Amino acid sequence: MAFSEFRPLNEKSLVEYIKSVPSLSSKLGSNLDELTIKEVGDGNLNFVYIVIGSSGSFVIKQALPYIRCIGESWPMTKERAYFEAIALKEEGRWCPGHVPEVYHFDRTMSLIGMRYLEPPHIILRKGLIAGVEYPLLAEHISDFISKTIFYTSLLYRTTTEHKSAVAEFCGNVELCRLTEQVVFSDPYKVSEYNHWTSPHLDLDAEAVRNDNALKAEIAELKSKFCERSQALIHGDLHTGSVMVTRESTQVIDPEFAFYGPIGFDVGAFLGNLILAYFAQDGHADAENDRKKYKEWILRTIEDTWNLFQKKFIALWDKHKDGPGEAYLPAIYNNPELQQLVQKKYFEELFHDSLGFGAAKMIRRIVGVAHVEDFESIADASKRASCERRALELAKLLLKERRKFQNIAEIVSAIRKVQ
Amino acid sequence: MAFSEFRPLNEKSLVEYIKSVPSLSSKLGSNLDELTIKEVGDGNLNFVYIVIGSSGSFVIKQALPYIRCIGESWPMTKERAYFEAIALKEEGRWCPGHVPEVYHFDRTMSLIGMRYLEPPHIILRKGLIAGVEYPLLAEHISDFISKTIFYTSLLYRTTTEHKSAVAEFCGNVELCRLTEQVVFSDPYKVSEYNHWTSPHLDLDAEAVRNDNALKAEIAELKSKFCERSQALIHGDLHTGSVMVTRESTQVIDPEFAFYGPIGFDVGAFLGNLILAYFAQDGHADAENDRKKYKEWILRTIEDTWNLFQKKFIALWDKHKDGPGEAYLPAIYNNPELQQLVQKKYFEELFHDSLGFGAAKMIRRIVGVAHVEDFESIADASKRASCERRALELAKLLLKERRKFQNIAEIVSAIRKVQ
Ligand SMILES: Nc1ncnc2c1ncn2[C@@H]1O[C@H](COP(=O)(O)OP(=O)(O)O)[C@@H](O)[C@H]1O
Ligand SMILES: Nc1ncnc2c1ncn2[C@@H]1O[C@H](COP(=O)(O)OP(=O)(O)O)[C@@H](O)[C@H]1O
Ligand SMILES: [Mg+2]
Ligand SMILES: [Mg+2]
Ligand SMILES: [Mg+2]
Ligand SMILES: [Mg+2]
Ligand SMILES: [Mg+2]
């Protein structure tokens, strides 16, 4: 067989591959020699091909055994494609409306075939930079997070199911290690990979490396990341892992998925919205001062959290007599108690989300991988001033997160940063 | 082969088994037909045989596919013997002075051969009931806990090692489920297995089942138990899992071992010492009012925690530039910060230990499995009064644990219970 062992594909060899896989070729129509194939991977890690035939289309994503944006000098297991595939399927099971369907998975080739999210779908981050409002975004993302998290947590699962899923995803350790390094370690030490808008933020980056209180907090969050298997988290839920139109919201790229702390996903999304907010002043021009758009982002932050909480609690109430073993109905048997435990649960989750969100913001300003929201601001001193404000807020959230009671207070804190 | 598939042994067939295993038979001397074999299992789950030959001895422990003290109506995987064996070996690797050596393990037969802890070794619980002081107990147990926990945590291990060990011990899920049920669930609901000194404690048991604040706290601890993989914990570290002489302390029976919260082990031991303390008034008689002995127990509680903390931190300092990935030396690079993170770490661990310890106390008074400390008090109303005081303290600790700063305050709280 031509593809009985791993080999990196290109636009040409991909045609041969597709011809050898009926479940793929059958989607495209009769003439397989006139396909349109385009590599579009703009992400950091993998290769993504859009394949269009006369009567159908799909996307092929292949993992190579290194990190694309760095090169072969940073090896990375191609087994990540396996974890991405099983995570996509699990997420799709619970939230099919917001996850692309998987058509095909080939473990040997580290290759996934999935629905092509056709135009006008674009990466959310690009929409946020362009100043486009997505009226359903908070509704959809809260749906995705609440369902994928709830249904893979012990609120819905038995201990037996949970431990077996936890064990399986322990196999995705290399990707967990990558997060540990780039989110929880590198920004707090001197690292060859770190960079920032220099010299403007030199002192700010140094201050991060010398902030004992910050380092104590990041250690606590890192421990939770490494040790707390609450649910199947996406693991990389920034605004570059979401594709949108005004009507549709699709979450892609869960190759970092594992059983981890819920707040890591919630925080990733909220933290990246906050980055988008602070980048707006850098995108403002004579035509559009972005003031109205900034208000929309703040509303979306608030709505995302509040809707997430509301939907998650609704799922909990709906399934309180279900298979989940965390809160047995014979014990949590009165409405007052049910409310008490839910309040307690969400207090911790809120503070976790703030902490992880803040960590994700910091690493995008002084760590290895930055965000286009800021990178696309050409004027370095303008960019630095946006980044500095985001960094100040993130440090406040990381250190003082337990003092905030609700998301409205976070929005106020964001507004206060000058 | 005679033992190519599982079969429950008895004192007779065990001789045949030993003859078929050279590593066992060679320990006993020449005449294998004159062995002394005695089943001594007084535990709840398994069968334990002491085997003595002319020039050597060992203990054989076999797991049957059910819970011994309940019978075949409560099935329980015999694979627990596998996890006990690998846990014994791992504990023995880090703390050989306080763990019996494993001579032989047979997975098919669910059977472990290990060092016979010869007389005058007795089960610590029995010594505590008899009023015997063990001057080295705190020193030894703090050694065992600090070493086995530290060396299997991310303070010493890499993420890669950690996740692979976590995944392996996820397989011990049936034993985890048993703990979930008997420690975190049954005492807080009506259950056929629960019992207590009745009618004396009828209202106390009912109060536990109706205490919303208590149920909210036990839920939080149960989540930590199910979700937080901090280190390889023993999982059943009560005073019946420790064998002692005045000079020797040996920890046996880690069949509940898995990667869980550290406070569960620390709490189990301290909680059982507190039970022993409250039982003393029931053992007092004209000859011995047990006052002095109660002081020794309190001192041992205080010393155990303080020595544990001191030794654990010493290991942390010693290995701060070692393989552990939790606190990288390039980040945690000054003594002030090192102290800050250790203080934070121990604050959480202290409160976890109090919570888990309290949970273990409560379940021994109103749950399925009681402790001989109380059961051996023949006078029911005397027993109930001891149990009630232990229960009151446990409820206080579970609900108010975050208000306590150090172990001396716990000792004061114990003294205050009337
Ligand atoms: N299903 C899809 N439909 C359309 N475009 C996609 C799809 N999946 C990925 N892409 C495009 O490929 C890019 C990289 O994909 P991604 O899964 O994020 O890869 P990486 O893991 O390298 O970050 C995305 O930003 C998006 O533009
Ligand atoms: N290595 C040993 N040396 C001497 N006695 C032992 C040894 N292991 C177990 N025993 C005896 O057998 C009893 C039950 O052992 P244990 O491992 O606690 O079994 P279980 O899992 O059934 O509780 C102990 O209480 C102790 O009296
Ligand atoms: Mg991506
Ligand atoms: Mg990716
Ligand atoms: Mg035992
Ligand atoms: Mg046992
Ligand atoms: Mg270290």
Short mmCIF file of N, CA, C and O in Angstrom, two decimals, chain A residues 18-69:
data_model
loop_
_atom_site.label_atom_id
_atom_site.label_comp_id
_atom_site.label_asym_id
_atom_site.label_seq_id
_atom_site.Cartn_x
_atom_site.Cartn_y
_atom_site.Cartn_z
N ILE A 18 -5.97 10.81 -1.45
CA ILE A 18 -7.44 10.88 -1.50
C ILE A 18 -8.00 9.76 -2.37
O ILE A 18 -8.99 9.11 -2.02
N LYS A 19 -7.34 9.50 -3.50
CA LYS A 19 -7.81 8.43 -4.39
C LYS A 19 -7.79 7.07 -3.68
O LYS A 19 -8.59 6.19 -4.00
N SER A 20 -6.89 6.92 -2.73
CA SER A 20 -6.77 5.62 -2.05
C SER A 20 -7.76 5.47 -0.89
O SER A 20 -7.82 4.42 -0.26
N VAL A 21 -8.52 6.52 -0.59
CA VAL A 21 -9.45 6.48 0.55
C VAL A 21 -10.88 6.76 0.05
O VAL A 21 -11.27 7.91 -0.14
N PRO A 22 -11.65 5.69 -0.16
CA PRO A 22 -13.00 5.86 -0.73
C PRO A 22 -13.89 6.85 0.05
O PRO A 22 -14.59 7.64 -0.57
N SER A 23 -13.80 6.81 1.38
CA SER A 23 -14.70 7.69 2.13
C SER A 23 -14.38 9.15 1.86
O SER A 23 -15.24 10.02 2.01
N LEU A 24 -13.17 9.44 1.44
CA LEU A 24 -12.83 10.81 1.05
C LEU A 24 -13.18 11.07 -0.41
O LEU A 24 -13.88 12.03 -0.75
N SER A 25 -12.68 10.19 -1.28
CA SER A 25 -12.84 10.46 -2.72
C SER A 25 -14.32 10.52 -3.11
O SER A 25 -14.72 11.33 -3.95
N SER A 26 -15.12 9.70 -2.45
CA SER A 26 -16.55 9.67 -2.81
C SER A 26 -17.25 11.00 -2.52
O SER A 26 -18.31 11.28 -3.05
N LYS A 27 -16.66 11.82 -1.67
CA LYS A 27 -17.28 13.11 -1.34
C LYS A 27 -17.10 14.16 -2.43
O LYS A 27 -17.77 15.20 -2.41
N LEU A 28 -16.15 13.90 -3.34
CA LEU A 28 -15.69 15.00 -4.18
C LEU A 28 -16.31 15.07 -5.57
O LEU A 28 -16.15 16.06 -6.28
N GLY A 29 -17.01 14.02 -5.98
CA GLY A 29 -17.54 13.99 -7.34
C GLY A 29 -16.63 13.18 -8.24
O GLY A 29 -15.63 12.60 -7.78
N SER A 30 -16.97 13.12 -9.54
CA SER A 30 -16.35 12.12 -10.42
C SER A 30 -14.90 12.44 -10.80
O SER A 30 -14.03 11.58 -10.71
N ASN A 31 -14.61 13.65 -11.16
CA ASN A 31 -13.29 13.90 -11.75
C ASN A 31 -12.23 14.27 -10.71
O ASN A 31 -12.02 15.43 -10.38
N LEU A 32 -11.54 13.24 -10.22
CA LEU A 32 -10.56 13.48 -9.15
C LEU A 32 -9.28 14.11 -9.68
O LEU A 32 -8.39 14.45 -8.90
N ASP A 33 -9.18 14.23 -11.01
CA ASP A 33 -7.97 14.86 -11.53
C ASP A 33 -8.12 16.37 -11.72
O ASP A 33 -7.20 17.04 -12.15
N GLU A 34 -9.31 16.87 -11.35
CA GLU A 34 -9.46 18.33 -11.41
C GLU A 34 -9.88 18.92 -10.07
O GLU A 34 -10.83 19.70 -9.97
N LEU A 35 -9.17 18.51 -9.06
CA LEU A 35 -9.45 19.04 -7.72
C LEU A 35 -8.74 20.38 -7.54
O LEU A 35 -7.69 20.62 -8.12
N THR A 36 -9.35 21.23 -6.72
CA THR A 36 -8.63 22.42 -6.27
C THR A 36 -8.08 22.12 -4.88
O THR A 36 -8.84 21.79 -3.96
N ILE A 37 -6.77 22.16 -4.73
CA ILE A 37 -6.15 21.88 -3.42
C ILE A 37 -5.27 23.04 -3.03
O ILE A 37 -4.44 23.50 -3.82
N LYS A 38 -5.48 23.53 -1.80
CA LYS A 38 -4.69 24.68 -1.37
C LYS A 38 -4.29 24.50 0.09
O LYS A 38 -5.13 24.21 0.94
N GLU A 39 -3.00 24.65 0.35
CA GLU A 39 -2.54 24.59 1.75
C GLU A 39 -2.80 25.96 2.36
O GLU A 39 -2.38 26.98 1.82
N VAL A 40 -3.50 25.98 3.51
CA VAL A 40 -3.88 27.27 4.12
C VAL A 40 -3.44 27.38 5.57
O VAL A 40 -3.81 28.32 6.27
N GLY A 41 -2.67 26.40 6.02
CA GLY A 41 -2.30 26.39 7.44
C GLY A 41 -1.64 27.71 7.84
O GLY A 41 -0.53 28.02 7.40
N ASP A 42 -2.35 28.48 8.65
CA ASP A 42 -1.77 29.71 9.16
C ASP A 42 -1.53 29.54 10.66
O ASP A 42 -1.17 30.46 11.36
N GLY A 43 -1.82 28.34 11.14
CA GLY A 43 -1.64 28.07 12.56
C GLY A 43 -0.17 27.85 12.83
O GLY A 43 0.68 28.00 11.95
N ASN A 44 0.13 27.50 14.03
CA ASN A 44 1.52 27.38 14.41
C ASN A 44 2.10 25.99 14.20
O ASN A 44 3.30 25.82 14.12
N LEU A 45 1.22 24.97 14.14
CA LEU A 45 1.75 23.62 14.28
C LEU A 45 1.65 22.73 13.06
O LEU A 45 2.56 21.92 12.82
N ASN A 46 0.56 22.83 12.29
CA ASN A 46 0.25 21.77 11.35
C ASN A 46 0.02 22.27 9.93
O ASN A 46 0.03 23.46 9.67
N PHE A 47 -0.22 21.30 9.02
CA PHE A 47 -0.54 21.62 7.63
C PHE A 47 -2.02 21.36 7.38
O PHE A 47 -2.55 20.32 7.78
N VAL A 48 -2.66 22.33 6.75
CA VAL A 48 -4.10 22.22 6.49
C VAL A 48 -4.35 22.48 5.00
O VAL A 48 -3.91 23.50 4.47
N TYR A 49 -5.03 21.52 4.38
CA TYR A 49 -5.33 21.61 2.95
C TYR A 49 -6.83 21.71 2.73
O TYR A 49 -7.59 20.93 3.30
N ILE A 50 -7.24 22.68 1.92
CA ILE A 50 -8.64 22.72 1.49
C ILE A 50 -8.72 21.97 0.17
O ILE A 50 -7.93 22.22 -0.75
N VAL A 51 -9.66 21.04 0.10
CA VAL A 51 -9.80 20.19 -1.09
C VAL A 51 -11.21 20.39 -1.64
O VAL A 51 -12.19 20.12 -0.94
N ILE A 52 -11.31 20.86 -2.88
CA ILE A 52 -12.63 21.10 -3.47
C ILE A 52 -12.75 20.33 -4.77
O ILE A 52 -11.89 20.43 -5.66
N GLY A 53 -13.81 19.52 -4.87
CA GLY A 53 -14.09 18.78 -6.10
C GLY A 53 -15.36 19.29 -6.74
O GLY A 53 -15.94 20.28 -6.29
N SER A 54 -15.81 18.58 -7.78
CA SER A 54 -16.97 19.08 -8.53
C SER A 54 -18.25 19.03 -7.71
O SER A 54 -19.14 19.84 -7.90
N SER A 55 -18.36 18.08 -6.78
CA SER A 55 -19.62 18.03 -6.02
C SER A 55 -19.42 17.97 -4.51
O SER A 55 -20.33 17.58 -3.79
N GLY A 56 -18.25 18.35 -4.03
CA GLY A 56 -18.08 18.34 -2.58
C GLY A 56 -16.69 18.81 -2.19
O GLY A 56 -15.83 19.06 -3.05
N SER A 57 -16.48 18.92 -0.90
CA SER A 57 -15.21 19.46 -0.41
C SER A 57 -14.92 18.93 0.99
O SER A 57 -15.79 18.38 1.66
N PHE A 58 -13.69 19.07 1.41
CA PHE A 58 -13.33 18.82 2.82
C PHE A 58 -11.99 19.46 3.08
O PHE A 58 -11.35 20.03 2.18
N VAL A 59 -11.60 19.37 4.33
CA VAL A 59 -10.29 19.86 4.75
C VAL A 59 -9.47 18.68 5.22
O VAL A 59 -9.99 17.77 5.85
N ILE A 60 -8.20 18.66 4.86
CA ILE A 60 -7.27 17.65 5.37
C ILE A 60 -6.24 18.34 6.25
O ILE A 60 -5.61 19.32 5.84
N LYS A 61 -6.12 17.86 7.48
CA LYS A 61 -5.12 18.42 8.41
C LYS A 61 -4.12 17.33 8.73
O LYS A 61 -4.49 16.25 9.16
N GLN A 62 -2.84 17.63 8.51
CA GLN A 62 -1.81 16.63 8.82
C GLN A 62 -0.80 17.19 9.81
O GLN A 62 -0.36 18.35 9.68
N ALA A 63 -0.47 16.38 10.80
CA ALA A 63 0.56 16.74 11.79
C ALA A 63 1.89 16.14 11.36
O ALA A 63 1.97 14.96 11.04
N LEU A 64 2.93 16.94 11.31
CA LEU A 64 4.28 16.42 11.07
C LEU A 64 4.99 16.33 12.42
O LEU A 64 4.57 16.95 13.39
N PRO A 65 6.09 15.58 12.47
CA PRO A 65 6.69 15.35 13.80
C PRO A 65 7.53 16.51 14.33
O PRO A 65 8.54 16.31 14.99
N TYR A 66 7.11 17.72 14.04
CA TYR A 66 7.75 18.90 14.62
C TYR A 66 6.76 20.05 14.60
O TYR A 66 5.65 19.93 14.05
N ILE A 67 7.16 21.19 15.19
CA ILE A 67 6.29 22.35 15.24
C ILE A 67 6.53 23.20 14.01
O ILE A 67 7.63 23.70 13.79
N ARG A 68 5.50 23.38 13.21
CA ARG A 68 5.64 24.01 11.90
C ARG A 68 6.33 25.37 11.96
O ARG A 68 7.26 25.64 11.20
N CYS A 69 5.87 26.23 12.89
CA CYS A 69 6.35 27.62 12.85
C CYS A 69 7.79 27.75 13.36
O CYS A 69 8.43 28.77 13.18
#
